[in-house]
Short mmCIF file of C-alpha atoms and ligand atoms in Angstrom, two decimals:
data_model
loop_
_atom_site.label_atom_id
_atom_site.label_comp_id
_atom_site.label_asym_id
_atom_site.label_seq_id
_atom_site.Cartn_x
_atom_site.Cartn_y
_atom_site.Cartn_z
CA MET A 360 15.12 3.47 -5.38
CA ASN A 361 15.83 0.49 -3.10
CA GLN A 362 15.66 1.27 0.62
CA THR A 363 16.63 -1.03 3.46
CA ARG A 364 15.66 -1.31 7.10
CA THR A 365 17.00 -3.78 9.63
CA ALA A 366 14.42 -5.91 11.46
CA SER A 367 14.89 -6.86 15.13
CA ASP A 368 16.24 -10.30 14.13
CA GLY A 369 18.97 -8.53 12.16
CA SER A 370 17.61 -9.47 8.73
CA ALA A 371 17.26 -6.87 6.03
CA VAL A 372 13.87 -5.67 4.86
CA VAL A 373 14.16 -4.20 1.39
CA LEU A 374 11.65 -1.87 -0.23
CA ARG A 375 11.91 -2.00 -4.02
CA GLU A 376 9.85 -1.62 -7.17
CA LEU A 377 7.63 -4.57 -8.03
CA GLU A 378 8.88 -6.80 -10.85
CA LEU A 379 6.75 -9.03 -13.06
CA VAL A 380 8.29 -12.17 -11.50
CA ASP A 381 6.80 -11.09 -8.12
CA ILE A 382 3.22 -11.26 -9.35
CA GLU A 383 2.51 -14.92 -8.58
CA GLN A 384 3.74 -14.55 -5.00
CA ILE A 385 1.80 -11.33 -4.53
CA HIS A 386 -1.33 -12.87 -5.92
CA ARG A 387 -1.11 -15.74 -3.40
CA LEU A 388 -0.82 -13.16 -0.59
CA GLU A 389 -3.70 -11.14 -2.05
CA CYS A 390 -6.03 -14.18 -2.00
CA GLU A 391 -5.12 -14.82 1.65
CA LEU A 392 -5.50 -11.20 2.76
CA PHE A 393 -8.53 -10.11 0.73
CA PRO A 394 -10.72 -13.24 0.65
CA VAL A 395 -13.86 -11.30 -0.34
CA ASP A 396 -12.52 -9.29 -3.25
CA ALA A 397 -9.00 -10.41 -4.20
CA TRP A 398 -7.84 -9.07 -7.55
CA PRO A 399 -7.48 -11.71 -10.28
CA ILE A 400 -3.89 -12.24 -11.39
CA GLU A 401 -4.68 -10.73 -14.82
CA MET A 402 -5.67 -7.51 -13.08
CA PHE A 403 -2.33 -7.35 -11.27
CA LEU A 404 -0.52 -7.86 -14.56
CA ALA A 405 -2.49 -5.07 -16.26
CA GLU A 406 -2.14 -2.77 -13.23
CA VAL A 407 1.59 -2.99 -12.75
CA GLN A 408 2.33 -2.36 -16.43
CA HIS A 409 0.08 0.69 -16.71
CA PRO A 410 2.07 3.92 -17.06
CA THR A 411 0.02 5.81 -14.46
CA ARG A 412 0.73 3.16 -11.81
CA TYR A 413 3.62 2.67 -9.43
CA TYR A 414 3.94 -0.58 -7.44
CA ILE A 415 6.40 -1.47 -4.71
CA VAL A 416 7.10 -4.50 -2.54
CA LEU A 417 8.82 -5.28 0.75
CA GLU A 418 11.09 -8.31 0.71
CA GLN A 419 12.65 -10.14 3.66
CA ASP A 420 14.62 -13.41 3.40
CA HIS A 421 13.66 -13.71 -0.29
CA LYS A 422 9.96 -13.55 0.53
CA ILE A 423 7.54 -10.75 -0.24
CA ILE A 424 6.01 -9.54 3.02
CA GLY A 425 4.08 -6.54 1.71
CA TYR A 426 3.03 -4.70 -1.42
CA ALA A 427 1.34 -1.48 -2.42
CA GLY A 428 0.51 0.59 -5.46
CA VAL A 429 -0.67 4.03 -6.48
CA MET A 430 -2.26 5.54 -9.58
CA THR A 431 -1.41 9.16 -10.37
CA VAL A 432 -3.43 11.09 -12.94
CA ALA A 433 -2.92 14.87 -13.18
CA ASP A 434 -2.94 16.33 -9.67
CA THR A 435 -4.68 13.43 -7.93
CA ALA A 436 -3.30 10.09 -6.77
CA ASP A 437 -5.27 7.02 -5.69
CA ILE A 438 -3.90 4.30 -3.46
CA GLN A 439 -4.78 1.13 -5.39
CA THR A 440 -3.79 -1.44 -2.79
CA LEU A 441 -1.70 -1.87 0.37
CA ALA A 442 -1.06 -5.03 2.36
CA ILE A 443 1.39 -6.47 4.86
CA CYS A 444 1.41 -10.19 5.66
CA PRO A 445 -0.09 -10.88 9.11
CA SER A 446 3.12 -11.95 10.90
CA LYS A 447 4.89 -8.68 9.93
CA ARG A 448 2.27 -6.17 11.03
CA ARG A 449 2.71 -3.33 13.56
CA CYS A 450 6.37 -2.91 12.62
CA GLY A 451 5.87 0.31 10.67
CA TYR A 452 6.01 -1.41 7.27
CA GLY A 453 2.53 -0.33 6.14
CA ALA A 454 3.43 3.28 6.93
CA TRP A 455 6.76 2.89 5.11
CA LEU A 456 5.04 1.67 1.91
CA LEU A 457 2.41 4.39 2.13
CA GLU A 458 4.97 7.17 2.65
CA THR A 459 6.93 5.91 -0.36
CA LEU A 460 3.77 6.00 -2.51
CA HIS A 461 3.09 9.55 -1.32
CA GLU A 462 6.59 10.59 -2.29
CA GLN A 463 6.28 9.03 -5.76
CA ALA A 464 2.85 10.55 -6.34
CA CYS A 465 4.26 13.98 -5.42
CA ALA A 466 7.13 13.46 -7.85
CA ARG A 467 4.54 12.76 -10.56
CA GLY A 468 2.69 16.00 -9.79
CA ALA A 469 -0.05 14.89 -7.40
CA GLN A 470 -1.29 17.44 -4.88
CA ARG A 471 -3.73 15.14 -3.12
CA VAL A 472 -4.16 11.42 -2.59
CA MET A 473 -7.42 9.50 -2.18
CA LEU A 474 -8.24 5.94 -1.16
CA GLU A 475 -11.11 3.62 -0.35
CA VAL A 476 -11.14 1.55 2.81
CA ARG A 477 -13.69 -0.89 4.18
CA ALA A 478 -15.83 0.63 6.92
CA ASP A 479 -15.14 -2.53 8.97
CA ASN A 480 -11.32 -2.20 8.74
CA PRO A 481 -10.25 -0.07 11.74
CA ALA A 482 -6.57 -1.13 11.45
CA ALA A 483 -6.23 0.39 7.99
CA GLN A 484 -8.33 3.43 8.92
CA ASN A 485 -6.05 4.10 11.92
CA LEU A 486 -3.00 3.87 9.68
CA TYR A 487 -4.51 6.34 7.23
CA VAL A 488 -5.55 8.79 9.96
CA ALA A 489 -2.04 8.54 11.45
CA GLN A 490 -0.72 9.42 7.97
CA GLY A 491 -2.90 12.53 7.76
CA TYR A 492 -5.93 11.24 5.82
CA LEU A 493 -9.42 12.53 6.54
CA PRO A 494 -12.68 10.73 5.71
CA VAL A 495 -14.53 12.69 3.00
CA HIS A 496 -17.33 10.38 1.83
CA ARG A 497 -19.04 7.03 2.45
CA ARG A 498 -20.07 4.72 -0.45
CA GLU A 499 -22.80 2.44 0.74
CA ARG A 500 -22.55 -1.31 0.02
CA TYR A 501 -19.47 -0.72 -2.14
CA TYR A 502 -17.78 -4.07 -1.50
CA ASN A 503 -18.89 -7.50 -2.76
CA ASP A 504 -20.14 -8.52 0.69
CA GLY A 505 -22.22 -5.34 1.14
CA VAL A 506 -19.82 -3.46 3.42
CA ASP A 507 -19.57 0.33 2.94
CA ALA A 508 -16.41 2.05 1.69
CA LEU A 509 -15.01 5.15 3.34
CA ILE A 510 -13.29 7.52 0.93
CA MET A 511 -10.34 9.23 2.58
CA MET A 512 -8.16 12.05 1.33
CA LYS A 513 -4.81 13.60 2.20
CA ASP A 514 -3.22 16.81 1.04
CA LEU A 515 0.25 16.00 -0.31
CA GLU A 516 1.80 19.45 -0.10
CA ALA A 517 3.51 18.73 3.18
CA VAL A 518 5.09 15.40 2.14
CA GLU A 519 8.82 15.29 2.88
CA PRO A 520 11.14 13.17 0.68
CA LEU A 521 12.14 9.88 2.36
CA GLN A 522 15.72 9.22 3.36
CA GLU A 523 17.56 6.63 1.22
CA GLU A 524 18.30 4.23 4.07
CA LYS A 525 16.78 3.81 7.50
CA HIS A 526 17.28 1.34 10.29
CA HIS A 527 14.31 0.07 12.11
CA ASP A 528 13.65 -2.27 15.02
CA GLN A 529 10.53 -4.39 15.17
C1 COA B 1325 -3.57 -2.06 7.27
C2 COA B 1325 -2.16 -2.65 7.21
C3 COA B 1325 -1.58 -2.44 5.81
C4 COA B 1325 -1.29 -1.94 8.27
O1 COA B 1325 0.05 -2.40 8.10
P1 COA B 1325 1.10 -2.39 9.32
O2 COA B 1325 2.43 -2.65 8.74
O3 COA B 1325 0.65 -3.28 10.40
O4 COA B 1325 0.96 -0.87 9.79
P2 COA B 1325 2.07 -0.04 10.62
O5 COA B 1325 2.84 -0.95 11.51
O6 COA B 1325 2.83 0.79 9.66
O7 COA B 1325 1.12 0.86 11.52
C5 COA B 1325 1.23 2.27 11.53
C6 COA B 1325 0.10 2.81 12.41
O8 COA B 1325 -1.18 2.44 11.86
C7 COA B 1325 -2.11 2.16 12.94
N1 COA B 1325 -2.45 0.73 12.95
C8 COA B 1325 -1.94 -0.24 12.14
N2 COA B 1325 -2.50 -1.44 12.43
C9 COA B 1325 -3.36 -1.23 13.46
C10 COA B 1325 -4.24 -2.09 14.20
N3 COA B 1325 -4.32 -3.42 13.95
N4 COA B 1325 -5.00 -1.54 15.17
C11 COA B 1325 -4.94 -0.21 15.43
N5 COA B 1325 -4.12 0.66 14.77
C12 COA B 1325 -3.34 0.15 13.78
C13 COA B 1325 -1.36 2.53 14.21
O9 COA B 1325 -1.57 3.92 14.41
C14 COA B 1325 0.07 2.24 13.81
O10 COA B 1325 1.03 2.91 14.58
P3 COA B 1325 1.54 2.18 15.95
O11 COA B 1325 1.89 0.77 15.60
O12 COA B 1325 2.73 3.04 16.31
O13 COA B 1325 0.39 2.28 16.91
C15 COA B 1325 -2.20 -4.17 7.59
O14 COA B 1325 -2.92 -4.33 8.78
C16 COA B 1325 -2.83 -5.05 6.51
O15 COA B 1325 -2.15 -5.46 5.57
N6 COA B 1325 -4.13 -5.34 6.65
C17 COA B 1325 -4.81 -6.24 5.68
C18 COA B 1325 -4.92 -5.59 4.32
C19 COA B 1325 -5.60 -4.24 4.42
O16 COA B 1325 -6.55 -4.06 5.16
N7 COA B 1325 -5.12 -3.31 3.59
C20 COA B 1325 -5.67 -1.96 3.51
C21 COA B 1325 -6.73 -1.96 2.47
S1 COA B 1325 -7.50 -0.35 2.36
#
């Protein structure tokens, strides 16, 4: 399922399935990006090997620059995580990962996709709204530091399959 885009410096950015050898690198990124509630490495190991899960990474110059995962059970999918390293943001990579998860969830029979996002994370909320998500609920004090979670949902019926290869400028 590998897909490739070309960054503005000419290097290749590859989207591929996560492999077990990626976990240590991803866990280091996770601790940097989610200082309040980073997943322990054991949780990543359990997650990525679970049959209902599907995890992908973005790799550039042999480094992982983003990762994301989805759980699909019956007709509902849940985005488990999504992150892009700070120096690679606003290049469309978050949207690329998310669209790939949507496509996979559809292939596994999902008709809708849900996610939780911190109420104080407008960047992620904007991405989700741009991808067709609507806020459906608010869970008060959901996160470890007392911040609320917004629950967002998207109907997957209209998801188009992704093209195999795309070129993209940063
Ligand atoms: C949220 C996150 C994954 C977005 O990744 P990204 O690669 O920068 O997103 P994209 O470049 O694909 O952005 C797509 C659209 O989302 C919206 N968006 C993304 N980042 C934004 C920001 N900082 N401010 C406002 N809108 C933003 C915009 O509509 C953007 O389109 P545009 O660039 O054409 O305006 C990234 O900021 C991140 O990793 N944040 C830390 C981890 C995190 O919060 N994960 C989500 C947990 S629920």
